[in-house]
XYZ file of C-alpha atoms in Angstrom:
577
model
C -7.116 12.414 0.022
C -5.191 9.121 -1.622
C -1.820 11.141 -1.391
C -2.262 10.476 2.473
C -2.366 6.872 1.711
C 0.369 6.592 -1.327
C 3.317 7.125 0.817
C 2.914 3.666 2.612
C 1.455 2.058 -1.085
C 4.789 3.343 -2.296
C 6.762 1.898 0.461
C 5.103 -1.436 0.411
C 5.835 -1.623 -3.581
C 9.469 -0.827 -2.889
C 9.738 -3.734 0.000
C 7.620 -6.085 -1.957
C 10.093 -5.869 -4.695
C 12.861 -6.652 -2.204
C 15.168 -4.168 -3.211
C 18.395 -2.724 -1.822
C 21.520 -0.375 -2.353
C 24.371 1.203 -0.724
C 24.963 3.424 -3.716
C 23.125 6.124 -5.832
C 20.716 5.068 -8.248
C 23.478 6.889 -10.665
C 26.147 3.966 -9.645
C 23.848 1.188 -9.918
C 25.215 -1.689 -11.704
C 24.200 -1.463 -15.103
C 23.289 1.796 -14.983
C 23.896 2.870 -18.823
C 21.524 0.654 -19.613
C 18.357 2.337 -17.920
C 16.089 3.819 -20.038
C 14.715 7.352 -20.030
C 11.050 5.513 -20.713
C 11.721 2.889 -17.923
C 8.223 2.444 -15.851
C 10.186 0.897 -12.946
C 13.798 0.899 -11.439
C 14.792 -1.067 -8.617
C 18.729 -2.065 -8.132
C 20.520 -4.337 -5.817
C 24.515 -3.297 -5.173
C 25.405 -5.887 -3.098
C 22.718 -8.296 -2.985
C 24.692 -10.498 -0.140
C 24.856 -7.242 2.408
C 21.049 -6.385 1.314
C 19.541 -10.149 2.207
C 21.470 -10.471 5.766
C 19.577 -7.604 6.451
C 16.280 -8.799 5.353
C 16.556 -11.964 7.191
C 17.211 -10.585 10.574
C 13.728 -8.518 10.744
C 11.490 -9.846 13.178
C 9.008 -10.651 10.214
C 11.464 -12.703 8.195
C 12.172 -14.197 11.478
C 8.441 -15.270 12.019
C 7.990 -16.326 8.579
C 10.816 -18.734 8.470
C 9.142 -20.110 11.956
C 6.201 -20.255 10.370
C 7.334 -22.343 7.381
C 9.158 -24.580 9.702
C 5.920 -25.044 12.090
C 3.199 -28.261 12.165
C 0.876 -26.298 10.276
C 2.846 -25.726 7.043
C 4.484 -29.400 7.812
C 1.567 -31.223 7.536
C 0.150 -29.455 4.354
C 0.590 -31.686 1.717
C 1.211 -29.407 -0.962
C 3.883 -27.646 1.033
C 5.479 -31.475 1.333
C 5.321 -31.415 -1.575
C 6.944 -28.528 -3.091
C 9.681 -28.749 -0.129
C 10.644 -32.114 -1.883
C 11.148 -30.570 -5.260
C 13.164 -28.174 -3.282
C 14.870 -31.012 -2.616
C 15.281 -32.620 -5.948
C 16.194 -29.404 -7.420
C 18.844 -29.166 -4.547
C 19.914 -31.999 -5.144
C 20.915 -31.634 -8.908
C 22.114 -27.821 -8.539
C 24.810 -29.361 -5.392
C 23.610 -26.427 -3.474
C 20.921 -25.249 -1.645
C 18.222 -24.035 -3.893
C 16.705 -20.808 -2.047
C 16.603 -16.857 -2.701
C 19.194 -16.733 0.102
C 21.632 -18.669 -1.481
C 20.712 -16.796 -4.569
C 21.122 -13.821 -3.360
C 24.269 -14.372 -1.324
C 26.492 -16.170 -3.251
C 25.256 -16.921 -6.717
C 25.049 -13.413 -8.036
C 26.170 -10.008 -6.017
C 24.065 -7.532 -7.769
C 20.819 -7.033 -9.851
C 18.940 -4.490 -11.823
C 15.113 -4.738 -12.627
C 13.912 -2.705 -14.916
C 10.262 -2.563 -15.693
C 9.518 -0.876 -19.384
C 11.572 0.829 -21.168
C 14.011 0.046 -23.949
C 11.517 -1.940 -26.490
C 8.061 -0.410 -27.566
C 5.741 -3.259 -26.791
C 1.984 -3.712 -26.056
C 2.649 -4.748 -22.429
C 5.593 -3.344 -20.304
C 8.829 -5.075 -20.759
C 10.686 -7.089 -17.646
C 14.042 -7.212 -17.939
C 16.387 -8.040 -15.026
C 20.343 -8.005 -14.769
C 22.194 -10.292 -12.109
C 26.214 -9.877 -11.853
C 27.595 -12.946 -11.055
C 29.613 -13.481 -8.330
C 29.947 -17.484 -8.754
C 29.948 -18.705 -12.466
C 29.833 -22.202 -11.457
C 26.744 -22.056 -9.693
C 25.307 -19.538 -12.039
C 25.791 -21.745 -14.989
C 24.482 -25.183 -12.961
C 21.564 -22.926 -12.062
C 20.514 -21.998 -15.803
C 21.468 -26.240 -16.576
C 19.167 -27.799 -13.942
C 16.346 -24.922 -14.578
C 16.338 -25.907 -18.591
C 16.567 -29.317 -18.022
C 13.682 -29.032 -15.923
C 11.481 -27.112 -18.352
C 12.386 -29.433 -20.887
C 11.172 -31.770 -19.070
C 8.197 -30.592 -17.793
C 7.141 -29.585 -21.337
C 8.046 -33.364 -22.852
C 5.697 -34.905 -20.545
C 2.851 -32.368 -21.102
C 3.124 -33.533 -24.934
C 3.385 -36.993 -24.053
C -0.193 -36.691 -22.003
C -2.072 -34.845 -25.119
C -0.985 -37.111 -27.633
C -1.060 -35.005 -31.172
C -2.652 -32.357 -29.989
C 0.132 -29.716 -28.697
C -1.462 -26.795 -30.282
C -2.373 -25.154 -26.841
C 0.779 -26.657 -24.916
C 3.919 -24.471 -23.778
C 6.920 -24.661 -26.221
C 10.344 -24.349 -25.115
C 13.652 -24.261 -27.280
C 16.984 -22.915 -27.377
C 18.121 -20.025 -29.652
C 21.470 -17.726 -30.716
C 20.906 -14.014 -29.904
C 23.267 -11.673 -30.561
C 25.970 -14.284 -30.361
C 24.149 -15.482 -27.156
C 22.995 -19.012 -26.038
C 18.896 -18.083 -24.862
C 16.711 -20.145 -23.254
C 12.991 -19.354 -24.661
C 10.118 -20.650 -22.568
C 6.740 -19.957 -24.202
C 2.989 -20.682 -22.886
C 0.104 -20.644 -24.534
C -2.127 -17.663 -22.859
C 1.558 -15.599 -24.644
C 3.501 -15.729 -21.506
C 7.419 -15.613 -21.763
C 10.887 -16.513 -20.492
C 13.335 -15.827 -22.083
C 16.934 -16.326 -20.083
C 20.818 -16.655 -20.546
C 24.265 -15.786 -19.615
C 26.344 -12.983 -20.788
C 29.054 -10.625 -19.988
C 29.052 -12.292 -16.467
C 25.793 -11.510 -16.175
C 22.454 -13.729 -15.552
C 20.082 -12.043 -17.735
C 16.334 -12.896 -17.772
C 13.421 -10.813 -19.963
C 9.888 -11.299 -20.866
C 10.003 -11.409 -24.375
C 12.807 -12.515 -27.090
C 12.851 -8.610 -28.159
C 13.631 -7.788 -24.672
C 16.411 -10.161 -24.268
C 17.862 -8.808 -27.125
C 17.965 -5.590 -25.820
C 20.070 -6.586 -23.328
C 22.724 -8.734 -24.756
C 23.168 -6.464 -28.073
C 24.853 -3.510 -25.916
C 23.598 -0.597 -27.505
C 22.994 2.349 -24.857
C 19.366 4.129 -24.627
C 18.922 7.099 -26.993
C 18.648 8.811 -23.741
C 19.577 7.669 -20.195
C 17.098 7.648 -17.344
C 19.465 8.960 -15.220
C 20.388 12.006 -17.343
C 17.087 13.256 -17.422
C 15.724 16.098 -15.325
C 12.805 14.423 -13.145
C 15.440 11.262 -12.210
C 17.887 14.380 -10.960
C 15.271 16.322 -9.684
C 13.679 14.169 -7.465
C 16.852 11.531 -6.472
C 18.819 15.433 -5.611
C 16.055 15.785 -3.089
C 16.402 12.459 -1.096
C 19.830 11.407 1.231
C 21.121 8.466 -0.618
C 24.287 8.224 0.934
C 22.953 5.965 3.856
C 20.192 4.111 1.686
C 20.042 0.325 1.280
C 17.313 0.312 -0.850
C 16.400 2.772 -4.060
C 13.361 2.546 -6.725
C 12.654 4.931 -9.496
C 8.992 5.040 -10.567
C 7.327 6.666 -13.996
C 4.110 6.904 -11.723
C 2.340 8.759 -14.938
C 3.591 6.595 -17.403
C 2.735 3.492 -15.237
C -0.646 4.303 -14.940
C -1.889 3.824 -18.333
C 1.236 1.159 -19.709
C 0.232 -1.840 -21.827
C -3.867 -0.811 -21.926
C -4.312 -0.339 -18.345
C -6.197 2.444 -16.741
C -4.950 3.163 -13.130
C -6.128 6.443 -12.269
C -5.100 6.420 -8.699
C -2.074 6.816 -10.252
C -2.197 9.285 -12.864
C -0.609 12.707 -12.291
C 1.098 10.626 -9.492
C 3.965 12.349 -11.152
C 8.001 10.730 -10.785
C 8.534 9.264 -7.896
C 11.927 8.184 -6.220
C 12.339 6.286 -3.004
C 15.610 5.717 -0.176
C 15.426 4.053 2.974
C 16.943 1.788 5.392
C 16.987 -1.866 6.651
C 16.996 -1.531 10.405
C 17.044 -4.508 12.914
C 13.473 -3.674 14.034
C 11.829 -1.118 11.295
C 12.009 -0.155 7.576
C 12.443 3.722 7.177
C 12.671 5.270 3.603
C 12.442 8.737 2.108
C 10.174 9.632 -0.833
C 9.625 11.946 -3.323
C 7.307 13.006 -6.245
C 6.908 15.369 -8.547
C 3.254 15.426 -8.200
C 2.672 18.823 -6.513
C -0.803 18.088 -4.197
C -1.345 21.670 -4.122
C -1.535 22.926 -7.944
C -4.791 23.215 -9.152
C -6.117 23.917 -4.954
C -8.139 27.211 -4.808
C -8.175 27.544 -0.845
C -5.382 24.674 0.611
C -2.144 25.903 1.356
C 0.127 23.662 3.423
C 0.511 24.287 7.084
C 0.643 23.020 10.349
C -1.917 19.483 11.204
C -4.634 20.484 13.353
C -6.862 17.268 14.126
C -4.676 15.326 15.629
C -6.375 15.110 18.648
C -9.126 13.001 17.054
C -6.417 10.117 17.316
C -5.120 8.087 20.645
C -1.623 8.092 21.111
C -1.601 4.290 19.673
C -4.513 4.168 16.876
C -5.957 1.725 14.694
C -5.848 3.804 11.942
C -5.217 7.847 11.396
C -5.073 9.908 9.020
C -4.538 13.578 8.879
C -4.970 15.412 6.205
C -4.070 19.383 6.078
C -4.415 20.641 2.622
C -8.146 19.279 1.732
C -10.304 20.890 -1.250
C -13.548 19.987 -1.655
C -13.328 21.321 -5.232
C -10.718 20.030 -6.307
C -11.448 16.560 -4.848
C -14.920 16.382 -6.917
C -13.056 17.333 -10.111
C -10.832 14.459 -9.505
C -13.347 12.133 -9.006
C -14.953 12.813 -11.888
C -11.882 12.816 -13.655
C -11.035 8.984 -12.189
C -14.423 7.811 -12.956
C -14.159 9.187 -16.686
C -10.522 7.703 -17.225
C -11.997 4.359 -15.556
C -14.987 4.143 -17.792
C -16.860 3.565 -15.008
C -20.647 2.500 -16.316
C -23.496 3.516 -14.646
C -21.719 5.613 -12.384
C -22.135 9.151 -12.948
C -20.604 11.565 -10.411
C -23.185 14.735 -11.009
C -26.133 12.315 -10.947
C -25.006 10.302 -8.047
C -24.659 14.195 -6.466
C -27.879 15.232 -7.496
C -29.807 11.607 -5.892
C -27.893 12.516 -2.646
C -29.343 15.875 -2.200
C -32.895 14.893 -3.369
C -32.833 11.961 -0.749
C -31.369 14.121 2.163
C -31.857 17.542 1.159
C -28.292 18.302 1.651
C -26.202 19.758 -1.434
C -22.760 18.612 -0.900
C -21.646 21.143 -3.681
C -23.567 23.972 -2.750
C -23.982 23.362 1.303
C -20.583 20.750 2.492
C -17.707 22.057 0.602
C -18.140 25.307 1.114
C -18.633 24.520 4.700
C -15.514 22.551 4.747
C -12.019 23.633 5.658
C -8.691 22.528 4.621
C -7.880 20.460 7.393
C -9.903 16.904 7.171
C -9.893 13.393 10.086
C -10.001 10.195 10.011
C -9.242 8.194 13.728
C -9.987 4.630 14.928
C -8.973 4.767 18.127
C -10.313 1.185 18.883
C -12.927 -1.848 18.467
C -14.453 -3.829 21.594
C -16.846 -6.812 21.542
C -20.556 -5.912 21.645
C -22.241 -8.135 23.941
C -25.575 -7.655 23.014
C -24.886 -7.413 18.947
C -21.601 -9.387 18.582
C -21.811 -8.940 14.589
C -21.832 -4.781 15.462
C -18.498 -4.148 17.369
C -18.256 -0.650 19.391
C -16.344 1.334 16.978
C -13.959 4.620 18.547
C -14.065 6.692 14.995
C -13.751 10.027 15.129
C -14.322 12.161 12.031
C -13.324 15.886 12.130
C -12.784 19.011 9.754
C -11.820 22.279 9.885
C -15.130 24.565 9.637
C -14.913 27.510 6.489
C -18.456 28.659 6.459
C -20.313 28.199 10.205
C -23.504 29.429 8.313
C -23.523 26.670 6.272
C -22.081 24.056 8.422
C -24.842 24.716 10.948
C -27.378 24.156 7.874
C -25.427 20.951 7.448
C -25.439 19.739 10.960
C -29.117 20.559 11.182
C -30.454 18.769 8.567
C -27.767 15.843 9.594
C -29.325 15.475 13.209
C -32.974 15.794 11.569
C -32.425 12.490 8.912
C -30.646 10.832 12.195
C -33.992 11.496 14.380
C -36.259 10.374 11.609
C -34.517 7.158 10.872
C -33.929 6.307 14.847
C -37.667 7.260 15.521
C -38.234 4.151 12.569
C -36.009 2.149 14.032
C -37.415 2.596 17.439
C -40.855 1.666 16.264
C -39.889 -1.551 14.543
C -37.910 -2.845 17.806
C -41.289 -1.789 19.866
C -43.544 -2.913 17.145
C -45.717 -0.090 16.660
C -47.219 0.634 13.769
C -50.455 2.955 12.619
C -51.910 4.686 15.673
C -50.087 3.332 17.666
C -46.986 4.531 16.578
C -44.421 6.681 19.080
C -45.244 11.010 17.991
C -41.609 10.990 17.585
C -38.168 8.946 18.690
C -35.120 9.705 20.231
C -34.053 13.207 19.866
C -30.870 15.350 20.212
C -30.008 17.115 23.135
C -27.332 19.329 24.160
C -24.901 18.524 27.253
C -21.234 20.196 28.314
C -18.212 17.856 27.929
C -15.024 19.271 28.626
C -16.533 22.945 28.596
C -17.647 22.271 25.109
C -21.513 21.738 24.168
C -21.793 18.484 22.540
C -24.776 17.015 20.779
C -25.968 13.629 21.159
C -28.576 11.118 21.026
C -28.999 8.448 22.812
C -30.561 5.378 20.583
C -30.729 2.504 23.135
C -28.838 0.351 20.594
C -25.411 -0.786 22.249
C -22.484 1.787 21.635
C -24.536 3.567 19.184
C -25.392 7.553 20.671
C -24.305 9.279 17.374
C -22.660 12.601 18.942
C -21.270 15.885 17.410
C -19.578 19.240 18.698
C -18.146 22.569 17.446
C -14.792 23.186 19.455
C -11.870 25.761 18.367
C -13.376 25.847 14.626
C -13.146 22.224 14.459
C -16.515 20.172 13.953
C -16.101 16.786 15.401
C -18.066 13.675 15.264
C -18.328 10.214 16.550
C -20.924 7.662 16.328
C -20.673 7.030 20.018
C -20.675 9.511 22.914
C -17.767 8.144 24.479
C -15.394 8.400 21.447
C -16.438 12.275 21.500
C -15.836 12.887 24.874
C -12.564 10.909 24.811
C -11.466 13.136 21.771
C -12.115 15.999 23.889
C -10.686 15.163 26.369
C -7.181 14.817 23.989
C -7.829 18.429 22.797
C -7.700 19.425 26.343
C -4.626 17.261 27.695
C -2.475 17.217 24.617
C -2.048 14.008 25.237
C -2.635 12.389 21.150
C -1.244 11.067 18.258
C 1.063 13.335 18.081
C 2.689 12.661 21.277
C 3.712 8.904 19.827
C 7.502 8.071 19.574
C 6.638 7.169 15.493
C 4.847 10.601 15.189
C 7.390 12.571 16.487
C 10.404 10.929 14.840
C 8.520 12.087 11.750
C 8.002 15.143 12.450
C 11.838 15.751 13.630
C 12.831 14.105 10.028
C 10.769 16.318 8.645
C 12.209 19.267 10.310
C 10.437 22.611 9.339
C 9.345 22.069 5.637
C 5.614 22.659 5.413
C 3.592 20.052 6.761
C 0.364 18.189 3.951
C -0.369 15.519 6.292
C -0.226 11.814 8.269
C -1.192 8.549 8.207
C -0.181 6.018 10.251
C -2.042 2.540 10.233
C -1.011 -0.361 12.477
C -1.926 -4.067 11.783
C -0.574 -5.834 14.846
C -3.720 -3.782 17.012
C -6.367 -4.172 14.454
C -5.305 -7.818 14.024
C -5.405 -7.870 17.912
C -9.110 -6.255 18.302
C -10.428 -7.796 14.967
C -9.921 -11.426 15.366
C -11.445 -12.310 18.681
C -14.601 -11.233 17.190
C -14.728 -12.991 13.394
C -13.079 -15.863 14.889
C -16.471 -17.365 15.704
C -17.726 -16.434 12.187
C -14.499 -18.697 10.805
C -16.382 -22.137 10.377
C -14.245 -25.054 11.131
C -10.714 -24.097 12.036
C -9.736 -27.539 12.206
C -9.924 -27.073 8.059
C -6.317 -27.231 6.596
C -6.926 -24.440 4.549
C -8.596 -22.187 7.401
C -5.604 -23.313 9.624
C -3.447 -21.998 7.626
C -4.209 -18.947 7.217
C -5.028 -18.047 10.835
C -2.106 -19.439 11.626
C 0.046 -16.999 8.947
C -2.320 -14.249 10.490
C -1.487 -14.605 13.562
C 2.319 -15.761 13.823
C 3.449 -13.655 10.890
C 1.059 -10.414 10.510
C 0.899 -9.656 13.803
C 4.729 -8.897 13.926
C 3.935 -5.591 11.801
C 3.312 -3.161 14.087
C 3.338 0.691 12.816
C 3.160 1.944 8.868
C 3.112 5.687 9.106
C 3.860 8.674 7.113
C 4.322 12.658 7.152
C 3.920 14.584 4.096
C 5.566 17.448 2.988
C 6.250 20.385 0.763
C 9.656 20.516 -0.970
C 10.692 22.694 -3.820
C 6.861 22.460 -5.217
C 7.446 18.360 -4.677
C 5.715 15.745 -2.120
C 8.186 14.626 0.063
C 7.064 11.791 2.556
C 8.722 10.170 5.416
C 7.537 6.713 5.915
C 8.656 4.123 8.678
C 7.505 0.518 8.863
C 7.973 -1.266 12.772
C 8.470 -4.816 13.587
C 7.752 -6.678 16.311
């Protein structure tokens, strides 16, 4: 189910690497020099154009406000960097910020990520045209005098022993002046001009790569996954592109990520709008090879979600199979010690008698739900909120769901009945023949089974309704879902679910997800606020105050899978407000 999910992780990657372009990855600048084994691509055409967008959303808006507000004022260590803002200012003779960067030092940029040099970690090398060589060459004077600096003193405090201090020095590659900044855990900076172009890299090898000239062996962008899946996304209106060796990345430089593996290549496009951030993405991970019973088709849980969730996901091609394979797969690739998948199986069912292999997959369908509709204050038990979750999924087997259910409600009797002798205090004889118990009752014309616990919003409830089993750890949340199965009136009736779905037009749907942090921001910090300790600490200030004035602009992050030429295709939009 983490392919519901990746769309948005993708997205956020792309805008946390601030990217932009008006022009196909293909025309990027600098484009020959691309790799075929590059990890990561992210170019900037016309960096000025990219950052006046950037600034204007009503996050970057509330950041700046933020920044400029009596809480980040009065922290001293903000004072303090704002005055070597200043100083470095100062001795550039402009202002020294990524907007003035950005707009008038250089005019484009190319990051690549890997690629180019075989090397134990992933190369970082990044290519800025220059659009003001004046500024560009103060900038690269003030930063090394600076690091000189900063290094001189450091050896001046440890007397003779420099042995674990950073180095810096200047050095001639490839006919080119480079500035070589060195610490000692074997980090690197290595950075110069050339060809009109600001070039910075990770490592002296990389650096070299860059100013020597050569082209790749092979080109990234002549190679058939970069033209499969950048031919299946609209560039022409993009102002921001990435490239991603999903596969590759996974397991670069000794790291095991295997949320990523088989992830595939991925390309992204999308758009800087005043109010949102809406992109297009593609991979050539295929979620249904290796299914034995999903096929993709239309979403049919949606009414488990409010018009205006928490969180919701929908998921339309799930296989239990498949899904336990992959598990143990990630667990395997992870090393993961101790944590055996068939043994952890095998507890589960001695413990509750259920056999999730055996008894819940098969029971399962291919359509799976996740919905929180909502979280309210609990009077009586403020550290339990009353949660509106629904959980849902298509039945395959009713024989075996029913087996399921039944030994579900039995375990959920049994440890109530416990429960409801500890809070009474009996014990021995005196003990209670048996607790609360399930019972049936008709909501919405549909039988629904609940029990009633008398712990606040806690009456665990459950119901069978057009092949769908439902359940809710309240009564209310399942009656309210109901009640959306019978109106129509759901998540899928949202303006951000429906624009989707018309971008999506009539290519087979996987599935949705859609989380928004301005409401859980809204229902979750009246409630930990009094677990906070003393706000009046700078620290704790601080970050309420980011929390609230910043976070709370981001309203919407939702997605819509689906099926293109045996590729995932997602369409993801981010709101502001």
């Amino acid at each position: 189910m983490e392919r519901a999910f990746r769309s948005i992780g993708i997205l956020a990657l792309a805008v946390a690497a601030v990217v932009a372009s008006p022009s196909s990855v293909a025309d990027l600048p600098h484009a020959e020099a691309i790799g075929a084994d590059a990890l990561v691509v992210i170019g900037i055409d016309d960096t000025r154009d990219f950052w006046s967008k950037v600034e204007a959303l009503p996050v970057a808006i509330a950041l700046r406000q933020w920044f400029a507000g009596p809480t980040m004022q009065q922290d001293l260590d903000f004072q303090a960097f704002q005055l070597e803002v200043m100083k470095i200012s100062e001795a550039l003779g402009y202002e020294a910020s990524i907007k003035e960067l950005m707009s008038s030092v250089v005019d484009n940029a190319l990051l690549v990520i890997g690629g180019g040099v075989q090397a134990a970690e992933p190369t970082f090398q990044l290519r800025m045209g220059i659009n003001d060589e004046a500024k560009a060459r103060k900038l690269i004077e003030v930063t090394t005098q600076r690091l000189r600096e900063k290094v001189t003193q450091a050896a001046d405090a440890a007397g003779t022993d420099t042995e674990e201090l950073s180095q810096f020095n200047e050095t001639e590659i490839e006919g080119t002046t480079a500035y070589h900044y060195a610490k000692p855990d074997g980090t690197e900076v290595v950075y110069g001009i050339a060809d009109d172009m600001l070039l910075i890299a990770n490592s002296q090898p990389a650096f070299q790569s860059m100013v020597a000239g050569a082209e790749p062996a092979q080109k990234l962008t002549d190679t058939e996954n970069f033209r499969k899946t950048t031919g299946a996304i609209d560039w022409d209106d993009a102002d921001f592109r990435v490239f991603l060796d999903a596969d590759a990345l996974a397991s670069s430089g000794g790291m095991q990520l295997p949320g990523l593996q088989q992830a595939g290549k991925a390309a992204i496009a999308g758009r800087i709008l005043p109010n949102a951030i809406e992109a297009e993405a593609v991979t050539t991970y295929n979620q249904l090879e290796g299914s034995t019973t999903a096929k993709a088709g239309d979403l049919k849980g949606t009414f488990a979600a409010s018009p205006q969730p928490l969180i919701a996901v929908d998921y339309g091609i799930f296989d239990g199979r498949k899904t336990l394979n992959q598990l143990r797969e990630m667990m395997s690739a992870a090393q993961m010690s101790g944590f055996d998948l068939d043994s952890m199986l095998q507890s589960f069912e001695s413990q509750t008698g259920i056999s999730i292999e055996q008894e819940l997959i098969p029971a399962l369908g291919e359509d799976i739900v996740f919905a929180l509709n909502g979280l309210q204050p609990n009077p009586m038990m403020p550290i339990f909120p009353s949660v509106d979750l629904v959980l849902g999924a298509e039945v395959a087997d009713e024989a075996k769901m029913q087996t399921v259910i039944t030994k579900v409600e039995a375990l959920l009797q049994q440890a109530f009945a416990g429960m409801s002798m500890m809070m009474q205090g009996q014990t021995g004889a005196d003990a209670a023949p048996q607790g609360p118990q399930f019972t049936t009752m008709n909501v919405e014309g549909v039988d629904v089974r609940t029990i009633t616990t008398g712990l606040p919003g806690l009456s665990p409830s459950h119901a069978s309704v057009d092949g769908y089993w439902v359940i809710s750890p309240s009564l209310e949340g399942l009656q309210a879902a109901l009640a959306r199965k019978r109106s129509g009136q759901d998540v899928s009736t949202s303006p951000i679910y429906n624009e989707l779905a018309g971008r999506a037009g009539d290519d087979p749907r996987l599935s949705y997800s859609e989380v928004n942090i301005a409401r859980i921001l809204l229902a979750v910090m009246p409630m930990i606020s009094p677990y906070l300790g003393d706000t009046s600490d700078p620290d704790t200030a601080k970050g309420l105050s980011f929390v609230n004035d910043v976070m709370s602009r981001v309203g919407s992050m939702a997605s819509t899978d689906v099926l293109v030429d045996g590729m995932n295709k997602s369409y993801i939009k981010v709101q502001f407000q």
